[in-house]
């Protein structure tokens, strides 16, 4: 008889997975290699930004007091005593009715307390005149205006992206302390699987899940170790998985998790003594998605159907791996949209549909990316989101509001909201 | 006197840049290396998917005709003549009242034309009985159902992401024909610039734009060559840029594009004989952003202010580089949102504000990511979008609808909509 499995809701499955995350340790890496990693220490302002009072414009640094009473009828003259380019410092204090010609980004010279922009001056032989008074602080970017020394700017657990790298560089973080990355094993199971370079033979198909999962890992910046394909042979498959678990921090398998005669993953989890967190999720595609843990290692048993495999990775493996790396925003970003097409199939389980979202004159819309059976491989290469249709409904019509999870976004969300 | 430049609208600047793109050639690379590259040939179904009639479930393959008249009172018996796991083929044609036990993904055996799911059967000594009739095609995934041989599935010019890789693998594309990537030079100019590992000294700051731009290129998967920093010396800087142009396909410089006494980029463009497309854009920050072309090479002269530099890259360099690589969706994705905070500054120019968007109970909202002067470096490390406020307005209030451009999305937009 066929084993009867009890499906659990998607949100519960996600919570189960996240609940078993044991954060990896930390390491120090060079700034140049830190893109896409997760900060294991907050970024703290090691000094003021700007580090000194600075001119935000090209102009002249003066003492504001000297500009008192200036008007169109009473132009006040200044004598230019030198020039300060960015990166230089003025050698002399500014005296009464003296000025430094100063460039954007340059340090305000001693005794000066305002900057007059070029456009506000008329040149004279000795310098320039102005027609309005200035106040102390006019056109000065003060030290510490953008960040004060000691201020916590970005918390630990944040993804390092291009802007983060700018901030780290500003404060002289030549190395960044980040969480260690897991090495993830990838194994595709199924006697039907050919390699990508093999010719088709009757009854067989090429392994597309393996290359896809590796690409999904690459997108997360997670290193992987490929274990190729394994036929549906219990002993051989067990052996590969045992070896993979010794060599990696987590293992993703595709296929073999259903209840067919050659679906050996359930038996392998039992042999290994792994704790199965769930083996049935109330979702389509991918209801057979299984996640198990053995010690501190995850075993993600994704479905052999490409769409289900993709979705299972994004829903479970992705947030788990990001959380292992200390990321505090491990979930796919969430958006609501109007359905751009009818979707009349009933949903006994929560349904995830590969789709294209876009902003239109009618708000955000989302259209299924084509044929979306769990084994349809053509839609998988389209779409920038998953439409999420809750279970227990009798179909949706164009214009209905639906939930979306965005695929391929650099920054994730802190909460699972569905 | 200060040179007066005529600002052009952002949309016009973008169009100018894109209008000068000369697409690079193509190359063939291995599937495993193709993530993030742009298809230079469409993906065509090289065979049907499924390649053969296939069982979508675990069950029994029968001849539908034999199930005629089955009911609760008249259970029809079948004899099991063998088992077909995925990857195998049945050796015998199915005869009257015969069946193969068949697993998900396995090829339908000769003469069978329907699949009965396990749950729909009652076991007998010889096989099983059923209580309802089946039609030809029931529970069969027909060859070509997901894709027919010769069908164009994904057009040239599309980004290769994880789903695309699945599709390429399915059809045996062990190599993918993609557009060549440009090698981009990165040079930070400014006498004030220290290296990230240097201690601060009076008047100087560390170079944050160089590391940031390199990270922005890395995010696009574009290889770069770093030319470090150059002081504001006309001859030395010209020499580095001439060398960089010989060694790269495009050059990004930061700083030196304003009208200050040490802003040498305008003079260098003139020396090189480069055609300046624009040197003033009606935007804040980054109004001095300059783009020039020399032959088929772009020179992106980004502002030295980190926020302006970041924005200039995303608005101009990003779509240009993606277009060079043949990408047909090179623009940042676009979304509308409600402003989550007042923004009362007037906008003589279009203003780009680093911000955080999120879906809330009140729709999509966007909040500025903090202090947003063009030289504020702390906000640059926050936010997942840019709020775009059109020029000519007198400030915005909480709840006003504003345009967003999303940062860090894997897939771009085909059109510039602002």
Short mmCIF file of C-alpha atoms in Angstrom, two decimals, chain B residues 35-399:
data_model
loop_
_atom_site.label_atom_id
_atom_site.label_comp_id
_atom_site.label_asym_id
_atom_site.label_seq_id
_atom_site.Cartn_x
_atom_site.Cartn_y
_atom_site.Cartn_z
CA UNK B 35 24.70 32.03 -15.32
CA UNK B 36 24.18 35.78 -15.65
CA UNK B 37 25.21 35.94 -19.30
CA UNK B 38 22.94 37.01 -22.16
CA UNK B 39 21.66 34.53 -24.77
CA UNK B 40 22.94 35.35 -28.26
CA UNK B 41 20.74 32.66 -29.81
CA UNK B 42 17.17 31.76 -28.95
CA UNK B 43 16.54 28.57 -27.02
CA UNK B 44 14.77 26.24 -29.41
CA UNK B 45 13.16 22.97 -28.36
CA UNK B 46 15.51 20.43 -29.94
CA UNK B 47 12.99 17.69 -29.20
CA UNK B 48 9.58 17.29 -27.64
CA UNK B 49 9.12 17.72 -23.89
CA UNK B 50 8.25 15.26 -22.61
CA UNK B 51 10.27 13.38 -25.23
CA UNK B 52 7.86 10.43 -24.91
CA UNK B 53 4.37 9.79 -23.53
CA UNK B 54 4.94 9.66 -19.83
CA UNK B 55 3.18 8.81 -16.60
CA UNK B 56 2.76 11.84 -14.30
CA UNK B 57 1.89 9.58 -11.34
CA UNK B 58 2.75 6.29 -9.74
CA UNK B 59 0.14 3.79 -10.92
CA UNK B 60 -0.74 1.21 -13.55
CA UNK B 61 -0.64 1.65 -17.33
CA UNK B 62 -3.67 0.04 -18.97
CA UNK B 63 -5.70 0.04 -22.20
CA UNK B 64 -8.65 2.39 -21.49
CA UNK B 65 -10.95 0.16 -23.52
CA UNK B 66 -10.53 -2.62 -20.94
CA UNK B 67 -11.93 -0.38 -18.19
CA UNK B 68 -15.26 0.09 -19.97
CA UNK B 69 -18.23 -0.65 -17.74
CA UNK B 70 -16.25 -0.68 -14.50
CA UNK B 71 -18.26 0.36 -11.43
CA UNK B 72 -18.55 -0.29 -7.72
CA UNK B 73 -20.74 -3.28 -8.47
CA UNK B 74 -18.65 -4.42 -11.38
CA UNK B 75 -14.98 -4.09 -10.48
CA UNK B 76 -12.80 -4.81 -13.48
CA UNK B 77 -9.66 -6.90 -12.89
CA UNK B 78 -6.21 -6.38 -14.41
CA UNK B 79 -3.16 -8.61 -14.39
CA UNK B 80 0.21 -6.92 -13.78
CA UNK B 81 2.78 -8.08 -16.33
CA UNK B 82 5.73 -6.05 -15.14
CA UNK B 83 7.00 -2.79 -13.65
CA UNK B 84 8.47 0.27 -15.34
CA UNK B 85 10.53 2.61 -13.21
CA UNK B 86 11.51 6.04 -14.50
CA UNK B 87 14.32 5.58 -17.00
CA UNK B 88 13.19 2.13 -18.08
CA UNK B 89 10.95 0.97 -20.91
CA UNK B 90 8.37 -1.82 -20.83
CA UNK B 91 9.44 -4.81 -22.88
CA UNK B 92 6.00 -6.00 -23.90
CA UNK B 93 2.91 -4.44 -25.43
CA UNK B 94 -0.01 -4.31 -22.99
CA UNK B 95 -2.68 -6.87 -23.89
CA UNK B 96 -6.35 -7.05 -22.91
CA UNK B 97 -6.78 -6.67 -19.14
CA UNK B 98 -3.06 -6.44 -18.68
CA UNK B 99 -1.21 -3.62 -16.96
CA UNK B 100 2.27 -2.44 -16.17
CA UNK B 101 3.00 -1.06 -12.73
CA UNK B 102 4.51 2.32 -13.73
CA UNK B 103 6.34 5.03 -11.83
CA UNK B 104 6.17 8.81 -12.18
CA UNK B 105 8.16 9.96 -15.19
CA UNK B 106 8.33 6.52 -16.83
CA UNK B 107 7.51 5.99 -20.48
CA UNK B 108 4.00 4.64 -21.21
CA UNK B 109 4.37 1.08 -22.56
CA UNK B 110 3.21 0.03 -26.02
CA UNK B 111 -0.59 -0.30 -26.45
CA UNK B 112 -1.39 1.33 -23.10
CA UNK B 113 -3.30 4.62 -23.28
CA UNK B 114 -4.28 5.47 -19.69
CA UNK B 115 -2.79 5.39 -16.20
CA UNK B 116 -4.72 4.35 -13.12
CA UNK B 117 -3.33 5.86 -9.92
CA UNK B 118 -2.51 3.49 -7.06
CA UNK B 119 -5.17 5.14 -4.90
CA UNK B 120 -7.81 4.16 -7.46
CA UNK B 121 -7.07 0.41 -7.25
CA UNK B 122 -7.60 -2.50 -4.94
CA UNK B 123 -4.85 -5.11 -4.94
CA UNK B 124 -5.49 -8.70 -5.96
CA UNK B 125 -3.23 -11.70 -6.15
CA UNK B 126 -2.56 -11.22 -9.86
CA UNK B 127 -2.82 -7.47 -9.95
CA UNK B 128 -5.68 -5.12 -9.08
CA UNK B 129 -9.29 -4.15 -9.76
CA UNK B 130 -10.80 -0.76 -10.54
CA UNK B 131 -14.28 0.64 -10.00
CA UNK B 132 -14.52 3.29 -12.71
CA UNK B 133 -13.87 3.49 -16.43
CA UNK B 134 -10.92 5.44 -17.87
CA UNK B 135 -10.66 7.36 -21.13
CA UNK B 136 -7.79 7.31 -23.58
CA UNK B 137 -5.26 9.87 -22.33
CA UNK B 138 -6.28 9.82 -18.67
CA UNK B 139 -3.22 10.53 -16.53
CA UNK B 140 -0.83 10.61 -19.46
CA UNK B 141 1.58 13.44 -20.18
CA UNK B 142 1.87 13.34 -23.93
CA UNK B 143 5.11 13.86 -25.80
CA UNK B 144 5.45 17.53 -26.73
CA UNK B 145 2.92 18.68 -24.16
CA UNK B 146 5.35 21.07 -22.49
CA UNK B 147 7.28 22.01 -25.63
CA UNK B 148 7.19 20.81 -29.24
CA UNK B 149 10.31 20.13 -31.23
CA UNK B 150 11.37 23.24 -33.15
CA UNK B 151 9.43 25.66 -30.96
CA UNK B 152 11.21 28.90 -30.07
CA UNK B 153 11.05 29.04 -26.28
CA UNK B 154 13.23 31.92 -25.12
CA UNK B 155 14.42 34.72 -27.38
CA UNK B 156 17.97 35.87 -27.90
CA UNK B 157 18.87 38.83 -25.68
CA UNK B 158 17.50 37.22 -22.51
CA UNK B 159 19.42 36.95 -19.28
CA UNK B 160 20.45 33.41 -18.36
CA UNK B 161 19.21 32.67 -14.85
CA UNK B 162 18.66 29.43 -12.96
CA UNK B 163 15.43 28.59 -14.80
CA UNK B 164 17.04 29.27 -18.17
CA UNK B 165 19.82 26.88 -17.26
CA UNK B 166 17.25 24.18 -16.52
CA UNK B 167 15.79 24.69 -19.98
CA UNK B 168 19.18 24.67 -21.70
CA UNK B 169 20.09 21.46 -19.88
CA UNK B 170 16.81 19.81 -20.86
CA UNK B 171 17.61 20.29 -24.53
CA UNK B 172 21.22 19.24 -24.26
CA UNK B 173 22.78 22.68 -24.65
CA UNK B 174 26.08 21.65 -23.03
CA UNK B 175 27.38 24.97 -24.35
CA UNK B 176 25.47 28.22 -24.69
CA UNK B 177 26.06 30.89 -27.31
CA UNK B 178 26.14 34.18 -25.45
CA UNK B 179 27.23 37.74 -26.07
CA UNK B 180 30.77 38.60 -25.15
CA UNK B 181 31.19 40.62 -21.96
CA UNK B 182 32.94 43.95 -21.95
CA UNK B 183 36.00 44.34 -19.75
CA UNK B 184 35.47 47.57 -17.89
CA UNK B 185 38.25 49.74 -16.50
CA UNK B 186 37.70 51.48 -13.17
CA UNK B 187 39.70 54.56 -12.21
CA UNK B 188 39.06 56.83 -9.24
CA UNK B 189 40.44 60.34 -9.62
CA UNK B 190 41.16 62.84 -6.87
CA UNK B 191 44.20 63.99 -4.97
CA UNK B 192 42.16 63.60 -1.80
CA UNK B 193 41.83 59.83 -2.21
CA UNK B 194 43.51 57.37 0.11
CA UNK B 195 43.45 53.62 -0.27
CA UNK B 196 41.09 51.61 1.93
CA UNK B 197 44.00 50.40 4.07
CA UNK B 198 45.52 53.86 4.55
CA UNK B 199 45.22 55.87 7.75
CA UNK B 200 43.36 59.13 7.46
CA UNK B 201 45.44 62.27 7.09
CA UNK B 202 44.20 65.89 7.10
CA UNK B 203 42.20 66.87 4.02
CA UNK B 204 42.00 63.32 2.66
CA UNK B 205 39.36 60.60 2.53
CA UNK B 206 39.46 56.97 1.50
CA UNK B 207 38.43 55.93 -1.98
CA UNK B 208 35.01 54.35 -1.60
CA UNK B 209 33.78 54.84 -5.16
CA UNK B 210 36.32 52.49 -6.72
CA UNK B 211 35.39 49.47 -4.55
CA UNK B 212 31.70 50.32 -4.93
CA UNK B 213 31.78 50.54 -8.73
CA UNK B 214 33.70 47.27 -8.89
CA UNK B 215 30.97 45.68 -6.77
CA UNK B 216 28.30 47.14 -9.05
CA UNK B 217 30.09 45.58 -12.02
CA UNK B 218 30.43 42.29 -10.18
CA UNK B 219 26.68 42.31 -9.57
CA UNK B 220 26.21 42.56 -13.36
CA UNK B 221 28.73 39.76 -13.81
CA UNK B 222 30.94 42.14 -15.78
CA UNK B 223 34.70 41.65 -15.50
CA UNK B 224 36.74 44.69 -14.58
CA UNK B 225 40.27 45.90 -14.50
CA UNK B 226 41.19 48.29 -11.72
CA UNK B 227 43.40 51.31 -12.41
CA UNK B 228 43.41 52.38 -8.77
CA UNK B 229 43.43 56.06 -7.99
CA UNK B 230 44.95 58.95 -9.85
CA UNK B 231 45.70 62.35 -8.38
CA UNK B 232 44.32 65.45 -10.06
CA UNK B 233 47.24 65.79 -12.46
CA UNK B 234 46.18 66.35 -16.04
CA UNK B 235 49.06 64.61 -17.77
CA UNK B 236 49.29 61.64 -15.43
CA UNK B 237 45.55 61.13 -15.51
CA UNK B 238 45.44 61.35 -19.32
CA UNK B 239 48.15 58.73 -19.56
CA UNK B 240 46.29 56.27 -17.31
CA UNK B 241 43.06 56.77 -19.23
CA UNK B 242 44.79 56.28 -22.60
CA UNK B 243 46.26 53.03 -21.36
CA UNK B 244 42.96 51.90 -19.87
CA UNK B 245 41.17 52.54 -23.16
CA UNK B 246 43.65 50.29 -24.92
CA UNK B 247 43.12 47.50 -22.43
CA UNK B 248 39.34 47.65 -21.86
CA UNK B 249 36.02 47.95 -23.68
CA UNK B 250 34.71 50.77 -21.53
CA UNK B 251 36.08 52.98 -18.80
CA UNK B 252 34.40 54.21 -15.65
CA UNK B 253 36.06 57.11 -13.87
CA UNK B 254 34.87 58.68 -10.66
CA UNK B 255 35.45 62.33 -9.84
CA UNK B 256 36.96 65.12 -11.90
CA UNK B 257 33.88 65.89 -14.01
CA UNK B 258 32.75 69.08 -12.32
CA UNK B 259 33.91 72.58 -13.20
CA UNK B 260 36.48 73.01 -10.43
CA UNK B 261 40.05 74.01 -11.09
CA UNK B 262 41.26 70.41 -10.76
CA UNK B 263 38.42 68.70 -12.59
CA UNK B 264 40.44 67.47 -15.52
CA UNK B 265 38.13 64.97 -17.18
CA UNK B 266 36.58 67.55 -19.56
CA UNK B 267 40.08 68.48 -20.78
CA UNK B 268 41.03 64.82 -21.09
CA UNK B 269 37.97 64.03 -23.21
CA UNK B 270 39.03 66.89 -25.47
CA UNK B 271 42.64 65.69 -25.67
CA UNK B 272 41.49 62.18 -26.56
CA UNK B 273 39.05 63.46 -29.16
CA UNK B 274 36.18 61.73 -27.35
CA UNK B 275 32.66 62.85 -28.18
CA UNK B 276 30.93 64.09 -25.03
CA UNK B 277 27.29 62.97 -25.14
CA UNK B 278 26.39 65.12 -22.16
CA UNK B 279 28.14 66.71 -19.20
CA UNK B 280 25.16 67.92 -17.22
CA UNK B 281 22.01 65.97 -16.39
CA UNK B 282 18.96 67.51 -14.74
CA UNK B 283 19.27 65.21 -11.73
CA UNK B 284 20.34 65.27 -8.09
CA UNK B 285 22.65 63.91 -6.99
CA UNK B 286 25.04 63.63 -9.91
CA UNK B 287 24.18 66.55 -12.18
CA UNK B 288 27.79 66.62 -13.40
CA UNK B 289 27.64 63.02 -14.62
CA UNK B 290 29.32 62.92 -18.00
CA UNK B 291 29.28 60.26 -20.68
CA UNK B 292 31.60 60.35 -23.69
CA UNK B 293 32.35 57.92 -26.50
CA UNK B 294 35.59 57.30 -28.33
CA UNK B 295 35.09 54.97 -31.28
CA UNK B 296 33.09 52.07 -29.89
CA UNK B 297 34.21 52.70 -26.32
CA UNK B 298 32.24 54.38 -23.59
CA UNK B 299 33.81 56.69 -21.03
CA UNK B 300 31.52 57.03 -18.06
CA UNK B 301 32.54 60.04 -16.02
CA UNK B 302 30.73 59.53 -12.76
CA UNK B 303 30.60 62.07 -9.97
CA UNK B 304 33.02 61.77 -7.06
CA UNK B 305 30.16 61.91 -4.55
CA UNK B 306 29.38 58.33 -3.53
CA UNK B 307 25.57 58.62 -3.83
CA UNK B 308 25.86 60.40 -7.15
CA UNK B 309 28.41 57.87 -8.35
CA UNK B 310 26.16 54.97 -7.38
CA UNK B 311 23.13 56.51 -9.08
CA UNK B 312 25.07 57.47 -12.21
CA UNK B 313 26.25 53.89 -12.55
CA UNK B 314 22.79 52.42 -12.16
CA UNK B 315 21.14 54.93 -14.51
CA UNK B 316 23.70 55.06 -17.30
CA UNK B 317 26.56 52.56 -17.06
CA UNK B 318 24.34 49.62 -16.14
CA UNK B 319 21.94 49.76 -19.11
CA UNK B 320 24.79 50.60 -21.48
CA UNK B 321 26.88 47.63 -20.36
CA UNK B 322 23.92 45.26 -20.41
CA UNK B 323 23.04 46.51 -23.91
CA UNK B 324 26.63 46.01 -25.06
CA UNK B 325 26.12 42.41 -23.94
CA UNK B 326 22.96 42.17 -26.03
CA UNK B 327 20.49 42.30 -23.15
CA UNK B 328 17.05 43.47 -24.28
CA UNK B 329 15.86 44.34 -20.76
CA UNK B 330 18.66 46.60 -19.50
CA UNK B 331 16.73 49.01 -17.28
CA UNK B 332 16.04 48.95 -13.56
CA UNK B 333 12.59 47.51 -12.81
CA UNK B 334 9.97 50.11 -12.05
CA UNK B 335 7.34 50.25 -9.33
CA UNK B 336 5.03 52.87 -7.84
CA UNK B 337 4.78 53.40 -4.08
CA UNK B 338 3.39 55.68 -1.44
CA UNK B 339 5.92 57.89 0.22
CA UNK B 340 6.34 56.82 3.85
CA UNK B 341 7.85 60.14 4.98
CA UNK B 342 7.56 63.77 4.01
CA UNK B 343 10.20 64.96 1.61
CA UNK B 344 9.89 68.70 1.62
CA UNK B 345 13.02 69.76 -0.25
CA UNK B 346 12.15 71.41 -3.55
CA UNK B 347 13.49 69.65 -6.63
CA UNK B 348 14.86 71.97 -9.28
CA UNK B 349 16.16 68.75 -10.90
CA UNK B 350 14.84 65.17 -10.84
CA UNK B 351 15.87 63.79 -7.49
CA UNK B 352 16.98 60.19 -6.82
CA UNK B 353 16.70 59.14 -3.20
CA UNK B 354 18.05 55.91 -1.85
CA UNK B 355 15.11 54.23 -0.13
CA UNK B 356 13.58 51.07 1.27
CA UNK B 357 10.40 49.79 -0.39
CA UNK B 358 8.15 47.22 1.17
CA UNK B 359 4.66 45.83 0.84
CA UNK B 360 2.48 46.94 3.72
CA UNK B 361 -1.21 46.72 4.60
CA UNK B 362 -1.42 50.14 3.00
CA UNK B 363 0.12 49.06 -0.31
CA UNK B 364 3.72 49.51 -1.42
CA UNK B 365 5.49 52.19 0.59
CA UNK B 366 8.95 53.68 0.22
CA UNK B 367 10.93 55.47 2.90
CA UNK B 368 14.18 57.36 2.29
CA UNK B 369 17.09 55.32 3.63
CA UNK B 370 18.28 58.13 5.83
CA UNK B 371 20.26 61.25 5.31
CA UNK B 372 20.47 61.73 1.58
CA UNK B 373 22.79 64.54 0.66
CA UNK B 374 24.78 63.73 -2.43
CA UNK B 375 27.87 63.16 -0.30
CA UNK B 376 26.17 61.18 2.47
CA UNK B 377 27.78 57.80 2.52
CA UNK B 378 25.75 56.21 5.29
CA UNK B 379 22.46 55.95 3.35
CA UNK B 380 24.17 54.27 0.43
CA UNK B 381 24.49 51.03 2.37
CA UNK B 382 20.76 50.90 3.02
CA UNK B 383 17.80 50.68 0.75
CA UNK B 384 16.65 48.46 -2.07
CA UNK B 385 15.42 51.13 -4.47
CA UNK B 386 15.70 54.70 -5.63
CA UNK B 387 12.73 57.01 -5.18
CA UNK B 388 12.47 59.25 -8.24
CA UNK B 389 10.95 62.66 -7.62
CA UNK B 390 10.34 64.70 -10.76
CA UNK B 391 11.71 68.22 -10.98
CA UNK B 392 9.64 71.34 -10.74
CA UNK B 393 7.78 70.41 -7.60
CA UNK B 394 7.71 71.97 -4.18
CA UNK B 395 8.08 68.91 -2.00
CA UNK B 396 6.18 65.73 -1.28
CA UNK B 397 4.13 64.53 1.66
CA UNK B 398 3.61 61.15 3.27
CA UNK B 399 1.19 59.09 1.17
#
